[in-house]
Short mmCIF file of C-alpha atoms in Angstrom, two decimals:
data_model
loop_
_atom_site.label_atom_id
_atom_site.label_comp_id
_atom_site.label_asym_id
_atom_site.label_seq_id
_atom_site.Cartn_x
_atom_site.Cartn_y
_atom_site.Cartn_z
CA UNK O 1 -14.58 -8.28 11.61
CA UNK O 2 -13.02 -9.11 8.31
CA UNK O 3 -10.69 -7.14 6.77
CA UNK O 4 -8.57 -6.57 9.18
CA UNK O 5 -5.00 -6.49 10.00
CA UNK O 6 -3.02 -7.38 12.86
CA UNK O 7 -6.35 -6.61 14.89
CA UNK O 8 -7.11 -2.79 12.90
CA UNK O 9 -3.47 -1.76 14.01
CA UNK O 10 -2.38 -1.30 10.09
CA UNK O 11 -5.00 -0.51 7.07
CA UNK O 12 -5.98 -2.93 4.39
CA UNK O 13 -5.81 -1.75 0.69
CA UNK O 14 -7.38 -1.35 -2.31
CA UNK O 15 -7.16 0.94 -5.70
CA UNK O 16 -9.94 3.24 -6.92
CA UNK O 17 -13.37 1.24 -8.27
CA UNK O 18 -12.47 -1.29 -6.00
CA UNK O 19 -15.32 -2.80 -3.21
CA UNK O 20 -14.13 -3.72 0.24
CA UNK O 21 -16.47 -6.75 1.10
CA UNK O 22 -16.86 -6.56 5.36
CA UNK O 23 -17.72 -9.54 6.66
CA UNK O 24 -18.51 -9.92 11.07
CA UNK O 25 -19.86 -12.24 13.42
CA UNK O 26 -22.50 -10.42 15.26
CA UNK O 27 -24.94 -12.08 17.73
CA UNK O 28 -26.41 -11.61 21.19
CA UNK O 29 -27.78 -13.44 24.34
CA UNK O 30 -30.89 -15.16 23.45
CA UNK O 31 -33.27 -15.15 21.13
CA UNK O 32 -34.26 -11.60 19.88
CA UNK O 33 -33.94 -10.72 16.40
CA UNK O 34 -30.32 -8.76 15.79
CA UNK O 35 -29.65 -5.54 13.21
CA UNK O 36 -26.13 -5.15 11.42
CA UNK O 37 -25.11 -2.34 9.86
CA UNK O 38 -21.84 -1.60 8.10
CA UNK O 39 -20.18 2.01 8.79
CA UNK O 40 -18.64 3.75 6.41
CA UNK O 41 -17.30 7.20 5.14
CA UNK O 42 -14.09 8.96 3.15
CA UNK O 43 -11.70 10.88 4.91
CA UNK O 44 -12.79 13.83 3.59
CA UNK O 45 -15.85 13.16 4.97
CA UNK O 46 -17.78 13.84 8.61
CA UNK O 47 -21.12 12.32 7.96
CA UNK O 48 -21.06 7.97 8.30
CA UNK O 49 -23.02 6.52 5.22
CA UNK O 50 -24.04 2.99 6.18
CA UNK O 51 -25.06 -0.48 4.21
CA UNK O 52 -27.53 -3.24 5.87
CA UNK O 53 -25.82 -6.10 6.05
CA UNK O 54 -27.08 -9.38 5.10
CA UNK O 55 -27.22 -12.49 7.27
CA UNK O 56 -25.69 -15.21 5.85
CA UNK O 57 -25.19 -18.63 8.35
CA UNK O 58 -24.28 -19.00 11.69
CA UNK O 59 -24.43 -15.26 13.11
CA UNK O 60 -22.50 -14.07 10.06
CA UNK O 61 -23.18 -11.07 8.13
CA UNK O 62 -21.50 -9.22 5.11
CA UNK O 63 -21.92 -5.92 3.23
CA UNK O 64 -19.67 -3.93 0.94
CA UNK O 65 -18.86 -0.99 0.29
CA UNK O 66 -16.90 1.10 -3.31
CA UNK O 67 -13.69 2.89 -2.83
CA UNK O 68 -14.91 5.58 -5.44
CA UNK O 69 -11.69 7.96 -4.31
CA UNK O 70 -8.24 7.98 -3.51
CA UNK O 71 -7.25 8.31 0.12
CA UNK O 72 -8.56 6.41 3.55
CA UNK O 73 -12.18 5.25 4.17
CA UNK O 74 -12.70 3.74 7.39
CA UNK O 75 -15.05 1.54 7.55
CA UNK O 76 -16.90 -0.27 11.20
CA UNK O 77 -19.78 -2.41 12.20
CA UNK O 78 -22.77 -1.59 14.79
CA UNK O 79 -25.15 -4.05 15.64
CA UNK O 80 -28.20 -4.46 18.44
CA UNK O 81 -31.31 -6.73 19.07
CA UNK O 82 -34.48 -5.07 17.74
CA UNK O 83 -37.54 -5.52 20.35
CA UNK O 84 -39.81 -4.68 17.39
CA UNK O 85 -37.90 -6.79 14.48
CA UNK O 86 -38.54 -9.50 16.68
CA UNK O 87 -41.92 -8.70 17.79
CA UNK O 88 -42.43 -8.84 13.63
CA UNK O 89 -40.48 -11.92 13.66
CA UNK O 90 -42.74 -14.11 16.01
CA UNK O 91 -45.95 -12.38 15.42
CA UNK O 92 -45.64 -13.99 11.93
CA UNK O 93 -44.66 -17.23 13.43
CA UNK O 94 -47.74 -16.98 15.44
CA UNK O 95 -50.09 -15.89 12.64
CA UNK O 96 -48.88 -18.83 10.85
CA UNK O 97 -49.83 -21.00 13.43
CA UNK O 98 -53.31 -20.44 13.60
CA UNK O 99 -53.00 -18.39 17.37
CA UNK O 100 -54.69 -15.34 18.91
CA UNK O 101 -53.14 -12.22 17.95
CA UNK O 102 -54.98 -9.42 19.90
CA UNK O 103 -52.80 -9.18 22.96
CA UNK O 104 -49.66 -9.48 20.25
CA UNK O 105 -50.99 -6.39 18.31
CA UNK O 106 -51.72 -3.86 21.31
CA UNK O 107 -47.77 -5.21 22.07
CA UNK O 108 -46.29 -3.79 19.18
CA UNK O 109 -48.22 -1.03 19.28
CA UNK O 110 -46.37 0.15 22.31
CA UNK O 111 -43.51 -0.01 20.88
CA UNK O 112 -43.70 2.49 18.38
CA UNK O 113 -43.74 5.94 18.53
CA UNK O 114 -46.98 7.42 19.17
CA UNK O 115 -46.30 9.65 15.57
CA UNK O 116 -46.21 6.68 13.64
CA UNK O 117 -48.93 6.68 11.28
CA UNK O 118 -49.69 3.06 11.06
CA UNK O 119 -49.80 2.85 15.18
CA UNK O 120 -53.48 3.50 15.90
CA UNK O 121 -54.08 0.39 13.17
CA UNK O 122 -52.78 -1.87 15.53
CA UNK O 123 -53.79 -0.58 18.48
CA UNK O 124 -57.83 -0.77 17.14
CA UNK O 125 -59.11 -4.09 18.15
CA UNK O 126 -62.54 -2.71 16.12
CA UNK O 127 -60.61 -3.73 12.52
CA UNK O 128 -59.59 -6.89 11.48
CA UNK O 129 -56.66 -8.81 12.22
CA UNK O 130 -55.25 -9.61 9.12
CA UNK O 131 -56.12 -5.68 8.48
CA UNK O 132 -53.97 -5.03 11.61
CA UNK O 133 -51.58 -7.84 10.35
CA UNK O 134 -51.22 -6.45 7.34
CA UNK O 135 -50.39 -3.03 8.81
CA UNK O 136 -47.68 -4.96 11.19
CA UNK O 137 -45.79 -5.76 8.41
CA UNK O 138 -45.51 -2.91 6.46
CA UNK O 139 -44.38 -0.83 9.49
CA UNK O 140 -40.19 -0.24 9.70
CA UNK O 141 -38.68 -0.65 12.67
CA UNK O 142 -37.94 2.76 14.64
CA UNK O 143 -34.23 3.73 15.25
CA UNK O 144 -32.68 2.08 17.91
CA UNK O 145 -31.89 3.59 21.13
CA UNK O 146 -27.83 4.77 21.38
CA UNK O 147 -27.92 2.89 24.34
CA UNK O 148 -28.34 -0.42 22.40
CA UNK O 149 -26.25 -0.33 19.70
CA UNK O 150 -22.98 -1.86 20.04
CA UNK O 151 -20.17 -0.66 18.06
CA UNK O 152 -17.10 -2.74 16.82
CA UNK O 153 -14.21 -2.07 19.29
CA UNK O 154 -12.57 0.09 16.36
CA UNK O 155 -12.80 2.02 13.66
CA UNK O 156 -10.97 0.42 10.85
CA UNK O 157 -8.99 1.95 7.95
CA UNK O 158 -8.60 0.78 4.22
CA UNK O 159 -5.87 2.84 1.74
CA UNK O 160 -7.69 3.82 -1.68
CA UNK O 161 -4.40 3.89 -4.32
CA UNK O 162 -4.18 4.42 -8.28
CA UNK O 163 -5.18 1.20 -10.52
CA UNK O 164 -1.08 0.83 -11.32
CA UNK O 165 -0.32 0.57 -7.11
CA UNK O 166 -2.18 -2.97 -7.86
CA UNK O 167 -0.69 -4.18 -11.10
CA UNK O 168 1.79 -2.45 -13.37
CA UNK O 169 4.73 -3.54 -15.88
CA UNK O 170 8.27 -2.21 -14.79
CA UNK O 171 10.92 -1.46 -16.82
CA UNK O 172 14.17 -0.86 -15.42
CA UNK O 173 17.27 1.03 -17.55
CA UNK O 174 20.33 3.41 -16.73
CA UNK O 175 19.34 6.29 -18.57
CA UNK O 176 23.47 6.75 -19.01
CA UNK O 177 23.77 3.81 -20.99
CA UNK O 178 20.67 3.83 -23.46
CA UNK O 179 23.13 4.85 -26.49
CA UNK O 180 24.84 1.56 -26.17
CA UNK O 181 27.77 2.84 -27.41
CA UNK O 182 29.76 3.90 -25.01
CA UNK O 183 29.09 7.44 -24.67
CA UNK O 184 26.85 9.09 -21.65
CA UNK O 185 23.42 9.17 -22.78
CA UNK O 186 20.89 11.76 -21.74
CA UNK O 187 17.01 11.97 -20.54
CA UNK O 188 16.30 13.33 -24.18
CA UNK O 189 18.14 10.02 -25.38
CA UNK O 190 15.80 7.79 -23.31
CA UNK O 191 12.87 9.89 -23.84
CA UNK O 192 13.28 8.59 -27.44
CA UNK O 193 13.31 4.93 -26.52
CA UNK O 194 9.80 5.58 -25.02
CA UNK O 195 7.55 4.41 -27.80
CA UNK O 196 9.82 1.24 -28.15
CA UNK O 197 8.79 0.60 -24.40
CA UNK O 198 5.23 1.33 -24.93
CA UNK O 199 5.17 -1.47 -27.36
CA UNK O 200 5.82 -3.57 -25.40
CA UNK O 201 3.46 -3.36 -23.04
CA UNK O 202 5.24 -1.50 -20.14
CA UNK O 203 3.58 1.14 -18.09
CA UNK O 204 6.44 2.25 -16.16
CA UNK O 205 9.95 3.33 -16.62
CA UNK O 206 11.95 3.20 -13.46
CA UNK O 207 15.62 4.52 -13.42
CA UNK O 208 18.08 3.99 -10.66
CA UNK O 209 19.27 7.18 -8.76
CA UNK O 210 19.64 10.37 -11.22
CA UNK O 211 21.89 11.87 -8.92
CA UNK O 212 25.25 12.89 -8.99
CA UNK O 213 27.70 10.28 -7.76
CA UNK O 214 30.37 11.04 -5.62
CA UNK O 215 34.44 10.42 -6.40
CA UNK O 216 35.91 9.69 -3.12
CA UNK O 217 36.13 5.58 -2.67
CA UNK O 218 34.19 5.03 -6.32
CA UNK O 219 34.41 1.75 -6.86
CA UNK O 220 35.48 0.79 -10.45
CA UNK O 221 34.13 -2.07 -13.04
CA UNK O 222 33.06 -5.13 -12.63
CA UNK O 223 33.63 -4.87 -8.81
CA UNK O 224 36.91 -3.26 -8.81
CA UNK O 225 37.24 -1.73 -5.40
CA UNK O 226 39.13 1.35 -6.69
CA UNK O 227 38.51 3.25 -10.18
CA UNK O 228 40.47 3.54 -12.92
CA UNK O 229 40.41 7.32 -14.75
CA UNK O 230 36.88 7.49 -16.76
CA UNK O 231 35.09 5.08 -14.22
CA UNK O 232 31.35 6.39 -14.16
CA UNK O 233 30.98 4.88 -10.55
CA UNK O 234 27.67 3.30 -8.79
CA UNK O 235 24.49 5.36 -8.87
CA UNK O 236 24.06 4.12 -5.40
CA UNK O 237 27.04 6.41 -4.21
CA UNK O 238 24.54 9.46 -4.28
CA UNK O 239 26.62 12.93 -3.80
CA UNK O 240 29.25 15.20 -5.16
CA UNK O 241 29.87 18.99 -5.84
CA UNK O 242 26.90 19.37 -7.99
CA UNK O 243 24.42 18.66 -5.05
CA UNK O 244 23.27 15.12 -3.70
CA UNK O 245 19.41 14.28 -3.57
CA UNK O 246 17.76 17.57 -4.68
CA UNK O 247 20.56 17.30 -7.74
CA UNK O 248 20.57 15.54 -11.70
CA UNK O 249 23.70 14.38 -12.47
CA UNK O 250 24.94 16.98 -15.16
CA UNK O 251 25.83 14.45 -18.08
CA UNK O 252 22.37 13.22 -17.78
CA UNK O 253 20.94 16.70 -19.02
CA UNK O 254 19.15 19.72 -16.88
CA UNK O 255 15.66 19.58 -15.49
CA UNK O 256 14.31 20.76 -18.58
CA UNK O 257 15.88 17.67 -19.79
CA UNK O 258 13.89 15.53 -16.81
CA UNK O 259 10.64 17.41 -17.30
CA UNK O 260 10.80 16.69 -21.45
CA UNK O 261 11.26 13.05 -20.65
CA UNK O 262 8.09 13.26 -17.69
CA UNK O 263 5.73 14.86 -20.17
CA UNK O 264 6.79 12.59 -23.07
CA UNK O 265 6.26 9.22 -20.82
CA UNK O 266 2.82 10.68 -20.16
CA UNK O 267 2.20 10.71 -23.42
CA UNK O 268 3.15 7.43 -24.10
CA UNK O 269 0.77 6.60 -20.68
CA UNK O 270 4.00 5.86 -18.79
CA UNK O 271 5.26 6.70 -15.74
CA UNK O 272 8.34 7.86 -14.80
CA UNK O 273 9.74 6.06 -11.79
CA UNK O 274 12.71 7.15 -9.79
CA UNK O 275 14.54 5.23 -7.30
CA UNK O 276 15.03 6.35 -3.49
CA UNK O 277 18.24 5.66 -1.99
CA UNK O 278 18.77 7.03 1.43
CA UNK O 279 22.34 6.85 1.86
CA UNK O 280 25.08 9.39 0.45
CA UNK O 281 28.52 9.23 -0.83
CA UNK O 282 31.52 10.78 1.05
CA UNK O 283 30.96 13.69 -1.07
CA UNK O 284 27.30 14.51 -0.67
CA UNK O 285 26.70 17.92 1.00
CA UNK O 286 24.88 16.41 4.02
CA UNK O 287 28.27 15.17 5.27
CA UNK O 288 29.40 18.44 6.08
CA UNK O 289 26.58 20.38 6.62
CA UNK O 290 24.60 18.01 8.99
CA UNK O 291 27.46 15.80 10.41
CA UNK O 292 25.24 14.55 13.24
CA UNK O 293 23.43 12.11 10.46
CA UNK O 294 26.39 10.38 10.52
CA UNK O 295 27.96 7.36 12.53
CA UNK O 296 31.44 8.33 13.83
CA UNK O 297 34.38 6.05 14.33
CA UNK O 298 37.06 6.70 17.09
CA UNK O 299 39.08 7.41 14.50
CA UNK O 300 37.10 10.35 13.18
CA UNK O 301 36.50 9.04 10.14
CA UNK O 302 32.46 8.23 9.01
CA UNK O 303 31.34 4.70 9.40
CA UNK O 304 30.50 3.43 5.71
CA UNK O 305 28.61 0.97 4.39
CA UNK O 306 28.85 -2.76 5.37
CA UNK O 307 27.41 -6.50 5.20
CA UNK O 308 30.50 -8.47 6.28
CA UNK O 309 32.47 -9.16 4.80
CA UNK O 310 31.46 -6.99 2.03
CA UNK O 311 32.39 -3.26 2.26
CA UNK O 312 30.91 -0.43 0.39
CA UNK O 313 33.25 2.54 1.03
CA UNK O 314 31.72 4.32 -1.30
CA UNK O 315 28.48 4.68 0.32
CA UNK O 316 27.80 6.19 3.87
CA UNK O 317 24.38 5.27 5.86
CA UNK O 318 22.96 7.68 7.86
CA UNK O 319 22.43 7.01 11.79
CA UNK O 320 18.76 7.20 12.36
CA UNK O 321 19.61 7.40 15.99
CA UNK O 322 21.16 10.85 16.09
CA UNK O 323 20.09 13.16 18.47
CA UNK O 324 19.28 15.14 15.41
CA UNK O 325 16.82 12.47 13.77
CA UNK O 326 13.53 14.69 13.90
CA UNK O 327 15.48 17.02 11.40
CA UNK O 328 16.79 13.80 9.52
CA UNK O 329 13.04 12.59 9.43
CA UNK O 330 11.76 15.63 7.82
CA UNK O 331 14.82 16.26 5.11
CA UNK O 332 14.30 12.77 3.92
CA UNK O 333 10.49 13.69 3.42
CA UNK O 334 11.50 16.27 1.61
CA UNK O 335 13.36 14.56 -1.09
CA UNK O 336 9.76 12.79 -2.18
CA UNK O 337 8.30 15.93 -1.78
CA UNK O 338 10.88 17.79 -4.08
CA UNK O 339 10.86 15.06 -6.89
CA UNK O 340 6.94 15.25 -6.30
CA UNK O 341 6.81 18.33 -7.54
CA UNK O 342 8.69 17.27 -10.70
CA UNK O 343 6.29 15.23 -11.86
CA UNK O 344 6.98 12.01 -10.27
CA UNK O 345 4.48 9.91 -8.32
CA UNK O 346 5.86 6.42 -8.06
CA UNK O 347 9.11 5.81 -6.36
CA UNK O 348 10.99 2.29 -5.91
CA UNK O 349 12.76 2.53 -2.25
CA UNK O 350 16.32 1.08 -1.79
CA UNK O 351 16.41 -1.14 1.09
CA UNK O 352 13.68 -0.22 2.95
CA UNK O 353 14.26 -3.05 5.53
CA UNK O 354 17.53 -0.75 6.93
CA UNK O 355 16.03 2.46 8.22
CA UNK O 356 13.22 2.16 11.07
CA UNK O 357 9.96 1.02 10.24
CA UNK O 358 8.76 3.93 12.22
CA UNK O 359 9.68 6.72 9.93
CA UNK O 360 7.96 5.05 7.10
CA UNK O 361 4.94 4.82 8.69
CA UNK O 362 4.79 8.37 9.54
CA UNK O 363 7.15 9.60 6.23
CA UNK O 364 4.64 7.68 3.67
CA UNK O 365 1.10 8.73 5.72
CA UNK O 366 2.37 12.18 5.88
CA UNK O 367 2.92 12.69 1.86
CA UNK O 368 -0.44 10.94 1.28
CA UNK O 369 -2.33 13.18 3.18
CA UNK O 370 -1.22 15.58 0.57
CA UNK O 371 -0.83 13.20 -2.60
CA UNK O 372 -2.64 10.06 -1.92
CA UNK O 373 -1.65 9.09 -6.01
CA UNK O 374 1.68 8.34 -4.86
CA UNK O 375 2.96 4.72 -5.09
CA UNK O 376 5.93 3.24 -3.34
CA UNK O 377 7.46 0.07 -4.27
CA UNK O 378 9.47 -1.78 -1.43
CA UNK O 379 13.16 -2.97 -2.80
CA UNK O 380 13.60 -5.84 0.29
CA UNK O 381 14.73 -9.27 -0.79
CA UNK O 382 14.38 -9.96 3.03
CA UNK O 383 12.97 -12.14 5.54
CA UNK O 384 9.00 -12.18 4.98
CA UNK O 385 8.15 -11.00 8.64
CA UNK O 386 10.20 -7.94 7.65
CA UNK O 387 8.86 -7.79 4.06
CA UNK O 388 5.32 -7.53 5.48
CA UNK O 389 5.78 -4.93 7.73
CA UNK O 390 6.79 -2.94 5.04
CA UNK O 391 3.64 -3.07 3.02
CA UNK O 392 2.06 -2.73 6.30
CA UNK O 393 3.69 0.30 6.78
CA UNK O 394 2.39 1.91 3.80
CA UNK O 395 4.45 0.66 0.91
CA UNK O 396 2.28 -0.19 -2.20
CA UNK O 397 3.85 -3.06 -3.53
CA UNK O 398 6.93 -5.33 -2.56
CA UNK O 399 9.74 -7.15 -4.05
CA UNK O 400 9.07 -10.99 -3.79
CA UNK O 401 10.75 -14.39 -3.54
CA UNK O 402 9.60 -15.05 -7.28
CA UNK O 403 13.39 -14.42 -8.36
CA UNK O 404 14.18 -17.98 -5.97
CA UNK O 405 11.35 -19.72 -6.85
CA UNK O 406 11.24 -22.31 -10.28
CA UNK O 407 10.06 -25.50 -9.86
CA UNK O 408 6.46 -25.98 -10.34
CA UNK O 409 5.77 -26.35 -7.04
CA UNK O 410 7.46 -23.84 -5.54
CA UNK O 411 5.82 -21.34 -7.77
CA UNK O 412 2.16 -23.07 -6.93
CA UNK O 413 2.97 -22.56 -3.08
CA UNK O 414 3.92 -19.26 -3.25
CA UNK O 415 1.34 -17.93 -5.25
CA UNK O 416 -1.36 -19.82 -3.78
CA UNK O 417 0.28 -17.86 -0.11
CA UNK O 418 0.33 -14.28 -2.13
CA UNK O 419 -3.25 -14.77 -3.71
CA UNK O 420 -5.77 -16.53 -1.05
CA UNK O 421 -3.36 -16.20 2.38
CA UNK O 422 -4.77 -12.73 4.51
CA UNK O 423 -1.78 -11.60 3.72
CA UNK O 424 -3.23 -10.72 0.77
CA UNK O 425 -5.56 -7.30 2.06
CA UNK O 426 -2.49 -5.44 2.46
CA UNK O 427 0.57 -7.27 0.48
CA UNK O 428 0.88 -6.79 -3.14
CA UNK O 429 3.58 -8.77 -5.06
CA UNK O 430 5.80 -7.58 -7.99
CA UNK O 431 7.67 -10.19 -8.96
CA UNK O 432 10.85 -8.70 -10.68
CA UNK O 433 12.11 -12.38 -12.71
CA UNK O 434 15.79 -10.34 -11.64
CA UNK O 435 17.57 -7.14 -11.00
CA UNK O 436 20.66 -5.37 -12.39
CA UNK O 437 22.67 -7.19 -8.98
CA UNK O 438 20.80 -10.58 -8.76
CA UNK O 439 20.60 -13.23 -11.51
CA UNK O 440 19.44 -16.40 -10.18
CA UNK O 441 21.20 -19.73 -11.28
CA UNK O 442 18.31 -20.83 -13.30
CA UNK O 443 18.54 -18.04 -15.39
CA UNK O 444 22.93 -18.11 -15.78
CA UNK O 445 22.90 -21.95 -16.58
CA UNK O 446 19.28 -22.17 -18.76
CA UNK O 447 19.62 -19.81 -21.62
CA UNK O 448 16.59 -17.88 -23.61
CA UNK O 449 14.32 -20.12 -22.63
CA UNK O 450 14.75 -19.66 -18.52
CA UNK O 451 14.63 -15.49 -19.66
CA UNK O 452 11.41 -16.56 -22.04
CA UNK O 453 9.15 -18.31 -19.13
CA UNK O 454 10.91 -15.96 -15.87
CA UNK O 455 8.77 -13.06 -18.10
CA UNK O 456 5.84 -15.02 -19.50
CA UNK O 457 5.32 -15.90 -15.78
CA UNK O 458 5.74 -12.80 -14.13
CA UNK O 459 3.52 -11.06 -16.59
CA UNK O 460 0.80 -13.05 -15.74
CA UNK O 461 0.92 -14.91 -12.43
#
């Protein structure tokens, strides 16, 4: 069967209005005439609907079905050989040909029902044949015994998102520096930038991590591994006093604050995007109240951050191998699940590719049971076995090698990979042209022009 990936282990995808087109190879010993029917029906559904499909060459048949909801269809294909289809089939070739049909008639006349009304036609060698020909034809086949019909080794799944988890426009800004002149900005401050964004085109503002960022190790400007006094810090170093995850940093205004700037994006028809960083500063509460999340050195001191030789002291992982992990697994739930209820239903994940694959699988199925409008955008500049596994997994979009690729036929490759490879039933691209930490040599030795085509191109490839 086709769609299907990595033999039904992992669902396809598609957004709402969308058709999944099921193609199979169905066939049989011999030469009897075969049925195939395509299986489908929403989650929230316990009765099948089905489609015929239609033959199309060489024992292949295809039918299609509309993903009018959000949520999981699953979809599957039964097929069998039909005695009486067939007996239709050759008794035409037979009329055609000029033969005797009596014996042929009183034949498919025991093979229906005795309640079917067109049965005693057939069986009445006092009419006519083409009378009893006639009647032949116009009779449908009955069902088919259980015992006959063969049913695809599984039941397959597709993912039903919102329009945007397919194509959207991203815009990316630190809320704290929309002033531009020096002095912390608030949400009220970017809620007024909105329209200016809606102009141009974008349907989503994304902002990197709201929280409040921790003091111990803050690493100063323009990589300076200590601060100096007034250093705001990285967003990335998620934690202090004020709270950690479940917290706003308090220059960047109350949740009143965040709420006025989620209803005003709506009414510019943008969404607010946050970013999910699941990793803590020294001074994030978890430290102390859940040490077990943590990796200790012999020392007793926490192992931070690292990707030798760089060292991020400002940032601690957590160690999704503690003994404790089931109660890691459902805190970090929570955090979509608390934001969720703020307002927000698209989230951009930092570094996916670093915490198991497992726990998005189950993290992202279990909050779409309950919100299946959410969207998750995979952050992983990272090898494409790994980058796949992720939108496997459940993520709705993924970061891309777009950034690395600018000759003409690099670009053709890769987008003739993205658009016609399988890949494409479960991988969807968004191809950032850079990020606020990457900016590709084309762009630092080309000028305007590189920034000019980088967007023209990722707005429409």
């Amino acid at each position: 069967m086709r769609p299907e990936v990595d033999c039904g282990r992992f669902p396809v995808k598609r957004v709402v209005g969308e058709a999944v087109q099921v193609e199979a190879d169905v066939f049989t010993d011999g030469h009897d005439a075969v049925v195939a029917m395509l299986f489908f029906r929403h989650e929230s559904e316990k009765a099948w609907r089905s489609v015929p499909m239609e033959f199309r060459h060489n024992d292949h048949w295809a039918a299609r079905f509309q993903c009018e909801k959000l949520g999981r269809y699953e979809y599957t294909v039964r097929g069998w050989a039909d005695p009486f289809l067939t007996w239709q089939r050759d008794l035409r070739k037979r009329r055609d040909a000029g033969q005797d049909l009596s014996v042929d008639f009183l034949i498919g006349a025991c093979l229906l029902p005795e309640s079917t009304p067109l049965r005693g036609i057939l069986a009445d060698a006092a009419r006519s044949g083409e009378e009893r020909f006639e009647a032949a034809m116009k009779i449908a086949p009955p069902p088919p015994e259980p015992a006959r019909v063969t049913s695809y080794e599984r039941v397959l799944e597709v993912v039903v998102e919102p329009l945007h988890a397919r194509f959207s426009s991203w815009y990316e800004l630190f809320p704290r520096s929309v002033r531009g002149d020096g002095s912390h900005a608030t949400f009220r401050d970017v809620a007024e930038r909105l329209p200016y964004l809606a102009d141009l085109g974008f349907d989503i503002l994304y902002l990197p991590p709201i929280h409040p960022i921790g003091v111990t190790a803050r690493k100063g400007k323009n990589n300076k591994v200590s601060a100096e006094p007034g250093d705001v810090g990285s967003p990335w170093a998620i934690g202090a006093k004020e709270g950690g995850h479940k917290a706003i940093h308090p220059d960047l205004g109350s949740f009143d604050d965040f709420a006025y700037l989620v209803e005003k994006a709506k009414q510019s028809n943008i969404r607010i995007a946050l970013d999910i960083a699941f990793q803590v500063s020294p001074d994030h509460p978890y430290v102390t109240e859940h040490p077990k999340w943590f990796r200790w050195r012999p020392d007793g001191t926490v192992q931070y951050a690292e990707n030798p030789p760089k060292k991020y002291q400002d940032i601690y992982p957590f160690e999704f191998e503690s003994e404790e992990w089931p109660e890691l697994f459902d805190e970090l739930k929570s955090v979509f699940e608390f934001w969720i209820a703020k307002g927000v239903r698209v989230f951009r994940v930092d570094n996916p590719h670093t915490k198991p694959f497992a726990f998005w699988e189950w993290c992202i199925t279990e909050l779409r049971r309950q919100h299946p409008d959410v969207v998750f955008l995979s952050e992983a500049f990272t090898r494409p076995r790994v980058m796949h596994r992720l939108a496997k997994l459940g993520f709705s979009q993924s970061y891309t090698y777009f950034t690395w690729r600018n000759a003409k036929q690099e670009l053709v490759e890769y987008f003739t990979e993205l658009s016609q490879h399988p890949s494409r039933e479960y991988f969807r691209p968004n191809v950032w042209p850079n990020t606020p930490d990457i900016l590709h040599e084309f762009l630092q030795k080309n000028g305007r022009p590189a920034f000019i085509s980088r967007v023209v191109l990722a707005a429409t490839l």
